[in-house]
Amino acid sequence: MSTDVRSPAAHPRNARHHASPRRRAVAAAWAVSSVRWAVLSLGLFVTGAATQVLDGPQWLSWALYLTCYAAGGWAPARDGLLALREKTLDVDLLMVLAAIGAASIGQVFDGALLIVIFATSGALEDVATKRTQDSVNGLLELSPQEAVVLDASGTERTVAAREVQIGDVVVVRPGERVSADGLVVEGTSEVDQSTITGEPLPAVKTVGDEAFAGTVNGSGALRIRATRDPSETVVARIVAMVAEASATKAKTQLFIDTIEQRYSAVVVVATVALFAIPLAAGADLQSTLLRAMTFMIVASPCAVVLSTMPPMLSAIANAGRHGVLIKSALALERLAGTDLIALDKTGTLTTGAPEVTGVVTLAADLTEEAVLALAAAAESGSEHPLGRAVVAEARARGLRIPSARGFRALPGRGVRAEIGGEVVEVVSPGELRPDAVSQTEADGGTAVLVLRDGHPVGVLQIRDHLRAEAVEAVRAMTALTKASPVLLTGDNRTAAELLANRVGITDVRAELLPEQKVDVVGELRDRGHHVLVAGDGVNDAPAMAAAHTSVAMGRSGADLTLDTADAVTVRDDLATIATVVALARRARRVVVANLVIAASIIVVLVTWDLVGHLPLPLGVAGHEGSTILVALNGLRLLSGRAWRRASR
């Protein structure tokens, strides 16, 4: 029976995707070099212990133990010495010194046990870090290395995917991965985009729909016009944002880093005092040194240091896999503090794809088509969804759109341009309220006024569509924060209140300019709230910057909004806002729990060593056991179950 070479399973590079999850996890862990050294040191330790128990040659057991020292301790020793060269004290060096001290008084078994457990905890930390990175960086492997591009004559040519330029048309055949972010210009197919957006079912893509690089095409052929540079695709942005998150540290972590150096220095001084003072008083050398070494081990802040970043990075990676890009650990910490959410209307609660449903002329010399053509000409340079809707309607009617000069955006109001020697403005009605405006707003639509040289010449009637998940998302936000979200919009109050009633929002702030949105956010913060602002347009950016934290709608969001936001929801899913806040809160709880566990165990073990007799092996097991425990506790936030719990 022949094998179809086009089948993903037939390609050896894809074989690992068909292995069992357990086998893939084991293979990924073994790929970390520290795991191999930890396993080697464990094997040497067990062999040495067996030799000792079976009364083998003492020199052989010692040789095995010392080789165990070298296998498990060389990397921590190297890292500690490098840190020492930078005039910083690393906890790795404290562990190695304690093991050497134990060997120097004949306790080579205890020292080897310390090395084995310390190497194992370090390997687990490395595995946790690698798993966090791989969960996101693995998206890069989903992006094809090559793309098939159509040239001007319609001839296909194969180029590197990184060479695709904005405006190029790429060909995607059935079963292939999409090679660029862009809009479908020809063809219909179902595309599996679960790796990018988290949507479990394939999405139907037809002309005008957006497609993402790295997603898998179904049975139809597509032609896609690239709209983003390869370095700006959703996949590339996910990786870049998580890389940035890995390079930043939350406030808790920064505090721990600050005290770690001082604390480690105090541990060294206390260890020296615990050894020197009793020895000067005539105490036994071996027992004194053993107690001092035990103290240095159990007092070292390894578990405290590992308490914060693993949970934070695990939560960030988990959110990234489900279509929410959190830019840093600091951003995650701010999200956790959210107790009130403020939502923009157009493009956030609604789809951001409004349609012109009617045109009313107010000038005897202009037809409805002429009013629409003037408005489309003025809006041709606008990035606002309402502006795009006006231009789209004019083109759909086959109207000739005149050229415009001197385009200028009027933030929070509309646009202005010069057309045929006349100044045309397309603006919110404000105080100018012809009957057509009042009727449109009473029906729940949005009225836009067209002015020619300052005089009203027409009214455009526009409607937007409520997002399908809006009602449930608002309900989830209210349950999470124990407060109804606040609606911030520049739209008229009647339309805003009608929409707010449909989704369950009771606090409506309408007819706001961008600076007035900032004032509302400031007012809410003055009342003690940690405000999250969700929006998509340029006019939302000032309020997002003024808020405690912010989330941008990734598909429809303006570049300024995406840059300003602490997090971006790739598929514009409102439901993920409450979920990511809940996940951030859980990450914060895990950090606090880790710190309590680590600090409690240190206090117990140090007290035991100072007032009693703590056996070195038990001290090693307690100290390193707490380090392993907090690392594994943080890793739990990587699981799909953690996301599902947060979304309830």
XYZ file of C-alpha atoms in Angstrom:
648
model
C 0.000 0.000 0.000
C 1.498 3.365 -0.996
C 1.790 6.310 1.305
C 0.620 9.761 0.253
C 3.711 11.951 0.581
C 1.460 14.969 1.069
C 0.032 13.508 4.264
C 1.448 15.258 7.368
C 1.903 11.898 9.074
C 4.068 10.655 6.215
C 6.724 13.280 6.775
C 9.380 12.336 9.349
C 9.453 15.879 10.729
C 5.814 15.474 11.713
C 6.244 12.068 13.353
C 6.653 13.561 16.798
C 3.195 15.144 16.585
C 1.695 11.641 16.450
C 3.557 10.279 19.475
C 1.676 9.993 22.750
C 1.640 13.115 24.977
C 3.569 11.213 27.663
C 6.321 10.210 25.205
C 6.564 13.768 23.865
C 6.855 15.138 27.415
C 9.612 12.649 28.276
C 11.474 13.441 25.047
C 11.227 17.183 25.691
C 12.511 16.795 29.256
C 15.427 14.600 28.173
C 16.405 17.250 25.609
C 17.361 19.563 28.491
C 21.071 18.957 29.203
C 20.682 19.547 32.949
C 18.309 16.560 33.084
C 20.987 14.272 31.661
C 23.559 15.523 34.189
C 21.037 15.089 37.019
C 20.280 11.504 35.911
C 24.018 10.757 35.664
C 24.690 12.149 39.143
C 21.771 10.118 40.537
C 23.113 6.943 38.931
C 26.585 7.541 40.366
C 25.102 8.272 43.797
C 22.990 5.090 43.825
C 25.963 2.994 42.667
C 28.179 4.546 45.345
C 25.574 3.921 48.043
C 25.147 0.306 46.904
C 28.925 -0.192 47.009
C 29.011 1.222 50.533
C 26.099 -0.934 51.769
C 27.625 -4.095 50.267
C 30.941 -3.375 52.040
C 32.791 -2.754 48.774
C 36.132 -0.973 48.624
C 35.948 2.399 50.340
C 38.045 4.000 47.613
C 35.445 2.889 45.019
C 32.476 4.364 46.869
C 34.401 7.593 47.438
C 35.369 7.726 43.741
C 31.721 7.247 42.726
C 30.523 9.931 45.157
C 33.170 12.434 44.001
C 32.299 11.727 40.372
C 28.682 12.383 41.376
C 29.877 15.744 42.775
C 31.464 16.587 39.417
C 28.483 15.482 37.290
C 25.805 17.265 39.296
C 27.815 20.166 40.659
C 29.942 21.496 37.838
C 27.160 23.620 36.289
C 26.023 25.230 39.609
C 29.682 25.832 40.512
C 30.329 27.507 37.172
C 27.228 29.705 37.484
C 28.140 30.615 41.047
C 31.708 31.586 40.143
C 30.521 33.657 37.181
C 28.109 35.474 39.505
C 30.928 35.994 41.993
C 33.005 37.651 39.262
C 30.135 40.125 38.886
C 30.299 40.742 42.652
C 27.026 38.961 43.327
C 26.409 35.962 45.547
C 24.509 33.095 43.924
C 22.636 30.438 45.900
C 24.130 27.793 43.585
C 27.564 28.573 45.001
C 26.248 28.208 48.562
C 24.999 24.698 47.777
C 28.297 23.616 46.220
C 30.279 25.024 49.169
C 28.008 23.164 51.586
C 28.570 19.894 49.719
C 32.350 20.410 49.705
C 32.247 21.248 53.406
C 30.363 18.014 54.123
C 32.947 15.988 52.184
C 35.801 17.701 54.019
C 34.634 16.230 57.329
C 34.015 12.764 55.932
C 30.281 13.205 55.245
C 30.726 12.492 51.538
C 27.420 10.574 51.375
C 25.496 13.580 52.713
C 27.284 15.946 50.344
C 26.568 13.705 47.369
C 22.907 13.516 48.387
C 22.799 17.322 48.452
C 24.345 17.487 44.965
C 21.857 14.937 43.573
C 18.775 16.690 44.969
C 20.078 20.141 44.024
C 20.865 18.963 40.472
C 17.382 17.402 40.253
C 15.623 20.596 41.380
C 17.722 22.630 38.938
C 16.828 20.234 36.124
C 13.131 20.544 36.980
C 13.445 24.326 36.897
C 15.095 24.129 33.464
C 12.386 21.751 32.218
C 9.694 24.132 33.483
C 11.351 27.075 31.739
C 11.837 25.136 28.507
C 8.274 23.888 28.539
C 7.007 27.438 28.977
C 9.132 28.666 26.082
C 8.353 25.679 23.866
C 4.622 26.090 24.338
C 4.894 29.448 22.597
C 8.013 29.143 20.450
C 6.551 25.957 18.994
C 4.222 28.241 17.042
C 7.204 29.261 14.927
C 7.471 25.696 13.680
C 3.910 25.979 12.424
C 4.883 28.726 9.989
C 5.993 27.347 6.621
C 9.496 28.255 5.524
C 8.397 28.823 1.921
C 5.531 30.605 0.185
C 4.137 30.389 -3.343
C 3.694 33.942 -4.668
C 1.902 35.072 -7.841
C 3.797 37.652 -9.877
C 2.186 40.329 -12.047
C 1.812 37.911 -14.997
C 0.105 35.287 -12.857
C 3.139 33.012 -12.762
C 3.776 31.149 -9.525
C 7.203 31.356 -7.899
C 8.441 29.923 -4.630
C 10.158 32.283 -2.181
C 11.195 32.161 1.450
C 8.211 33.039 3.663
C 10.211 35.848 5.272
C 10.513 37.506 1.840
C 6.760 37.903 1.322
C 5.892 41.587 1.058
C 2.708 43.454 1.856
C 0.488 43.295 -1.232
C 1.866 39.994 -2.529
C -0.713 37.331 -3.389
C 0.208 33.913 -1.995
C -1.269 30.614 -3.147
C -2.316 28.118 -0.464
C -3.283 24.655 -1.701
C -5.404 22.116 0.211
C -3.643 20.765 3.292
C -0.891 23.409 3.268
C -0.161 25.930 5.964
C -0.997 29.567 5.298
C 2.263 31.412 4.681
C 1.218 35.020 5.419
C -1.286 37.083 7.368
C -3.699 38.594 4.879
C -7.120 38.777 3.252
C -8.586 36.083 1.029
C -8.958 37.433 -2.526
C -10.000 34.195 -4.236
C -11.337 30.815 -3.158
C -13.278 29.297 -0.268
C -12.039 26.795 2.279
C -12.201 25.753 5.916
C -9.084 26.727 7.854
C -7.962 25.185 11.141
C -6.717 28.178 13.131
C -6.880 26.635 16.609
C -3.134 27.139 17.104
C -3.574 30.905 16.767
C -7.048 31.768 18.037
C -7.949 28.744 20.147
C -11.146 28.178 18.118
C -11.811 24.409 18.256
C -13.615 24.174 14.903
C -12.263 25.133 11.462
C -13.359 28.566 10.284
C -14.834 29.050 6.830
C -12.727 31.510 4.843
C -14.008 33.216 1.726
C -13.235 36.400 -0.178
C -12.623 39.296 2.209
C -11.935 37.139 5.288
C -8.698 37.387 7.243
C -6.302 34.435 7.383
C -3.313 33.921 9.692
C 0.135 32.556 8.923
C 0.687 29.129 10.444
C -2.950 27.998 10.227
C -3.833 24.881 8.202
C -5.899 25.108 5.026
C -8.643 22.552 4.454
C -9.930 21.120 1.195
C -10.179 24.299 -0.873
C -7.515 26.393 -2.608
C -7.042 29.975 -1.436
C -5.308 33.054 -2.740
C -4.410 35.491 0.012
C -3.125 39.046 -0.302
C -0.540 39.704 2.417
C -1.458 42.589 4.700
C 1.353 42.270 7.253
C 5.102 42.039 7.066
C 6.332 38.520 8.039
C 7.879 39.973 11.189
C 4.471 41.373 12.202
C 2.313 38.263 11.741
C 0.228 37.071 14.672
C 2.611 34.143 15.196
C 5.650 36.444 15.239
C 3.927 38.842 17.636
C 3.034 36.016 20.032
C 6.650 34.881 20.168
C 7.984 38.441 20.502
C 5.587 39.329 23.298
C 6.301 36.195 25.307
C 10.034 36.725 24.785
C 9.569 40.244 26.140
C 7.556 38.849 29.048
C 10.371 36.423 29.846
C 12.812 39.324 29.954
C 10.680 41.341 32.382
C 10.011 40.654 36.019
C 6.975 41.267 38.141
C 7.211 43.589 41.137
C 7.251 40.631 43.509
C 10.168 39.107 41.615
C 12.038 42.416 41.541
C 11.606 42.686 45.316
C 12.906 39.146 45.798
C 15.889 39.869 43.534
C 16.654 42.927 45.637
C 16.678 41.050 48.930
C 18.267 37.852 47.554
C 21.772 39.311 47.459
C 21.517 40.789 50.950
C 19.888 37.660 52.319
C 22.570 35.399 50.797
C 25.286 37.580 52.315
C 23.564 37.332 55.717
C 23.431 33.528 55.339
C 27.190 33.395 54.623
C 28.004 35.638 57.608
C 25.691 33.629 59.889
C 27.237 30.361 58.679
C 30.758 31.600 59.421
C 29.635 32.800 62.868
C 27.847 29.508 63.562
C 31.100 27.694 62.781
C 33.716 30.051 64.234
C 32.114 31.010 67.553
C 31.415 27.461 68.878
C 34.810 26.297 67.555
C 36.564 29.113 69.445
C 34.666 28.026 72.543
C 36.132 24.525 72.255
C 33.384 22.697 70.340
C 34.131 19.624 68.229
C 35.282 20.499 64.653
C 33.259 17.870 62.798
C 29.925 18.437 64.517
C 30.335 22.232 64.381
C 31.146 22.256 60.673
C 28.292 19.836 59.954
C 25.785 22.078 61.755
C 27.116 25.168 59.937
C 26.854 23.417 56.559
C 23.314 22.254 57.364
C 22.355 25.816 58.329
C 23.720 27.240 55.067
C 21.735 24.691 53.076
C 18.378 25.104 54.789
C 18.635 28.903 55.045
C 19.383 29.390 51.326
C 16.478 31.096 49.473
C 16.310 28.742 46.455
C 12.594 28.020 46.786
C 11.765 31.693 47.413
C 13.578 32.712 44.233
C 11.622 30.118 42.231
C 8.262 31.128 43.709
C 7.356 33.940 41.307
C 8.514 33.744 37.703
C 7.534 30.115 36.870
C 3.839 30.736 37.705
C 3.887 34.088 35.901
C 5.498 32.740 32.725
C 3.289 29.637 32.786
C 0.163 31.823 32.887
C 1.486 34.037 30.067
C 2.256 31.013 27.886
C -1.161 29.472 28.599
C -2.929 32.704 27.655
C -0.844 32.913 24.470
C -1.950 29.431 23.434
C -5.573 30.565 23.794
C -5.229 33.736 21.748
C -4.407 36.348 24.398
C -0.984 37.981 24.255
C 0.160 39.318 27.634
C 3.164 41.562 27.133
C 5.028 41.095 30.402
C 4.961 39.695 33.915
C 4.280 43.233 35.139
C 1.238 43.361 32.842
C 0.020 40.051 34.263
C 0.364 41.389 37.780
C -1.630 44.494 36.850
C -4.346 42.340 35.254
C -4.655 40.402 38.500
C -5.520 43.610 40.344
C -8.489 44.489 38.118
C -11.735 45.181 39.985
C -13.614 47.211 37.365
C -13.746 46.881 33.564
C -14.514 49.729 31.154
C -15.513 48.826 27.601
C -15.487 50.795 24.380
C -18.575 50.333 22.222
C -17.698 50.318 18.525
C -15.242 47.543 17.684
C -15.271 46.140 21.211
C -18.827 45.342 22.295
C -19.810 45.447 18.641
C -18.069 43.774 15.707
C -16.522 47.028 14.518
C -17.908 46.361 11.032
C -20.830 48.815 10.822
C -22.919 49.223 7.674
C -24.581 52.261 6.135
C -28.297 51.463 6.189
C -29.610 54.737 4.826
C -28.766 58.201 3.479
C -30.906 61.302 3.969
C -30.185 64.443 1.949
C -30.680 67.846 3.549
C -29.638 69.918 0.509
C -31.847 70.470 -2.535
C -28.878 70.386 -4.930
C -27.548 67.013 -3.738
C -28.953 63.528 -4.232
C -28.441 60.724 -1.711
C -25.693 59.311 -3.968
C -23.925 62.680 -4.115
C -24.004 63.028 -0.313
C -22.609 59.511 0.074
C -19.859 60.182 -2.499
C -18.790 63.368 -0.676
C -18.726 61.545 2.657
C -16.726 58.642 1.165
C -14.181 61.048 -0.322
C -13.657 62.710 3.062
C -13.433 59.339 4.836
C -11.052 57.743 2.311
C -8.066 58.472 4.564
C -9.729 57.349 7.804
C -8.891 54.212 9.807
C -12.141 54.358 11.821
C -14.694 51.544 11.295
C -17.438 54.086 10.550
C -15.236 55.659 7.883
C -14.513 52.284 6.310
C -18.248 51.525 6.278
C -19.006 54.760 4.397
C -16.340 54.067 1.761
C -17.481 50.444 1.408
C -21.105 51.498 0.838
C -20.113 54.031 -1.823
C -18.073 51.419 -3.654
C -20.854 48.839 -3.325
C -23.198 51.282 -5.066
C -20.652 51.836 -7.827
C -20.288 55.557 -7.085
C -17.369 57.620 -8.351
C -15.509 58.885 -5.271
C -13.898 62.286 -5.899
C -10.332 62.959 -4.757
C -9.780 64.763 -1.463
C -6.976 66.942 -0.162
C -5.941 68.103 3.287
C -7.407 65.142 5.145
C -7.531 65.698 8.891
C -8.881 63.513 11.650
C -10.944 65.282 14.304
C -10.426 63.033 17.372
C -13.720 62.009 18.890
C -15.725 63.928 16.259
C -14.966 62.729 12.730
C -12.927 63.863 9.713
C -12.430 66.911 7.518
C -11.112 67.203 3.960
C -11.184 69.598 1.001
C -13.133 68.312 -2.022
C -13.474 70.382 -5.169
C -12.682 73.598 -3.316
C -15.254 72.908 -0.599
C -14.575 71.819 2.981
C -16.457 68.616 3.717
C -16.790 67.266 7.254
C -18.227 63.926 8.338
C -18.832 64.290 12.070
C -20.932 63.336 15.042
C -24.068 65.488 15.163
C -23.215 67.325 18.397
C -25.640 70.196 18.838
C -26.758 70.073 15.196
C -29.713 67.687 15.329
C -31.936 67.548 12.237
C -34.990 65.305 12.459
C -33.200 62.533 10.563
C -30.543 62.438 13.295
C -33.064 62.169 16.109
C -35.037 59.446 14.317
C -31.917 57.365 13.618
C -30.751 57.573 17.229
C -34.216 56.754 18.542
C -34.084 53.540 16.492
C -30.759 52.584 18.096
C -28.610 53.454 15.092
C -25.740 55.888 14.758
C -26.267 59.134 12.875
C -23.359 60.818 11.113
C -23.728 64.352 9.829
C -22.227 65.480 6.519
C -21.303 69.187 6.419
C -20.325 71.240 3.374
C -18.599 74.502 4.243
C -20.108 74.233 7.716
C -23.699 73.610 6.587
C -25.505 70.247 7.022
C -26.151 68.579 3.650
C -26.950 65.011 4.669
C -27.270 62.369 7.358
C -25.812 58.872 7.132
C -27.670 56.176 9.070
C -25.237 53.522 10.344
C -25.720 50.371 12.365
C -23.180 48.093 13.993
C -23.694 44.474 15.040
C -23.382 43.300 18.625
C -20.772 40.592 19.117
C -22.341 37.164 19.582
C -20.529 36.604 22.883
C -21.136 40.116 24.270
C -24.001 39.285 26.668
C -22.247 36.282 28.203
C -18.925 38.147 28.364
C -20.470 41.083 30.252
C -22.130 38.639 32.641
C -18.757 36.968 33.291
C -17.040 40.327 33.865
C -19.728 41.372 36.331
C -19.455 38.090 38.246
C -15.657 38.328 38.348
C -15.313 41.944 39.492
C -18.603 42.148 41.461
C -19.385 45.326 39.507
C -21.101 46.014 36.197
C -18.689 47.122 33.444
C -18.690 50.776 32.422
C -19.488 51.653 28.811
C -17.285 54.439 27.393
C -18.312 55.691 23.952
C -18.307 58.744 21.747
C -21.647 57.630 20.323
C -24.933 59.299 21.227
C -26.508 58.474 24.566
C -29.709 56.946 23.194
C -27.859 54.430 20.996
C -25.377 53.680 23.777
C -28.094 53.063 26.367
C -30.082 50.830 24.013
C -27.010 48.669 23.418
C -26.063 48.706 27.120
C -29.530 47.443 28.063
C -29.152 44.546 25.627
C -25.898 43.345 27.236
C -26.631 44.166 30.888
C -24.470 47.269 31.449
C -25.919 49.836 33.831
C -23.193 52.524 33.867
C -23.138 54.327 30.496
C -20.825 57.252 29.689
C -21.738 58.491 26.204
C -20.814 61.290 23.778
C -17.253 61.365 25.115
C -14.199 62.846 23.424
C -10.898 60.966 23.969
C -9.819 63.348 26.723
C -13.194 62.912 28.432
C -12.678 59.133 28.457
C -9.401 59.793 30.260
C -11.275 61.943 32.790
C -13.792 59.133 33.430
C -10.974 56.619 33.965
C -9.285 59.090 36.342
C -12.550 59.507 38.253
C -12.924 55.733 38.627
C -9.325 55.405 39.807
C -9.845 58.209 42.325
C -12.704 56.143 43.757
C -10.201 53.381 44.479
C -10.817 51.120 41.485
C -8.154 49.268 39.517
C -9.618 49.881 36.069
C -9.125 47.718 32.987
C -10.012 49.468 29.721
C -10.761 47.373 26.625
C -10.819 49.094 23.249
C -9.717 49.042 19.643
C -9.484 52.534 18.141
C -6.926 55.331 18.278
C -9.407 57.337 20.343
C -9.306 54.615 23.027
C -5.518 54.735 23.451
C -5.413 57.711 25.892
C -7.932 56.042 28.231
C -6.059 52.741 27.991
C -2.815 54.481 28.904
C -4.495 56.185 31.879
C -6.033 52.948 33.163
C -4.464 50.555 35.638
C -4.306 47.991 32.808
C -5.742 47.519 29.317
C -6.665 44.966 26.656
C -6.766 45.659 22.903
C -8.869 43.936 20.272
C -6.214 42.383 18.032
C -8.026 42.029 14.718
C -9.602 45.454 14.499
C -7.250 47.325 16.810
C -5.250 50.304 15.570
C -1.460 50.078 15.854
C -1.354 52.741 18.582
C -3.922 50.783 20.616
C -1.992 47.520 20.232
C 1.205 49.235 21.366
C -0.498 50.866 24.361
C -2.307 47.774 25.671
C -0.910 45.406 28.293
C -2.610 42.479 26.550
C -4.097 41.754 23.120
C -6.918 39.332 22.352
C -6.024 37.959 18.920
C -9.504 36.912 17.843
C -11.392 39.859 19.383
C -13.164 37.501 21.789
C -14.666 39.501 24.647
C -15.055 36.350 26.747
C -11.275 35.996 27.064
C -10.988 39.295 28.977
C -12.647 37.903 32.106
C -10.794 34.601 31.633
C -7.348 36.183 31.459
C -8.058 38.341 34.530
C -9.143 35.199 36.412
C -5.981 33.396 35.246
C -3.822 36.321 36.384
C -5.510 36.247 39.789
C -4.831 32.537 40.063
C -1.170 33.086 39.139
C -0.947 35.663 41.920
C -2.468 33.199 44.394
C 0.036 30.539 43.331
C 2.901 33.007 43.859
C 1.649 33.851 47.352
C 1.186 30.159 48.175
C 4.695 29.396 46.906
C 6.204 32.164 49.024
C 4.362 30.947 52.130
C 5.491 27.339 51.518
C 9.102 28.331 50.875
C 9.370 30.752 53.787
C 7.637 28.372 56.224
C 9.944 25.473 55.399
C 13.025 27.693 55.735
C 11.861 28.941 59.157
C 11.114 25.410 60.393
C 14.403 23.940 59.183
C 16.552 26.851 60.426
C 14.883 26.764 63.838
C 15.366 23.012 64.049
C 19.052 23.329 63.170
C 19.675 26.157 65.664
C 17.843 24.765 68.690
C 18.112 21.024 68.031
C 20.018 18.612 65.862
C 18.869 18.573 62.225
C 20.444 15.692 60.266
C 22.060 16.951 57.068
C 20.186 14.514 54.776
C 16.853 15.595 56.253
C 17.786 19.278 55.859
C 18.778 18.675 52.238
C 15.546 16.792 51.529
C 13.393 19.494 53.146
C 15.141 22.387 51.447
C 15.345 20.909 47.957
C 11.929 19.313 48.327
C 10.379 22.750 48.843
C 12.219 24.021 45.743
C 10.817 21.179 43.647
C 7.348 21.691 45.126
C 7.094 25.398 44.239
C 8.445 24.753 40.726
C 5.824 22.050 40.075
C 3.100 24.210 41.614
C 3.899 26.994 39.154
C 3.888 24.565 36.231
C 0.219 23.727 36.873
C -0.731 27.028 35.239
C 0.507 25.734 31.876
C -2.294 23.183 31.615
C -5.466 23.492 29.591
C -7.365 22.735 32.773
C -6.055 25.982 34.304
C -7.528 27.968 31.390
C -10.855 26.120 31.604
C -11.098 26.796 35.342
C -10.422 30.481 34.738
C -13.138 30.653 32.065
C -15.900 29.322 34.325
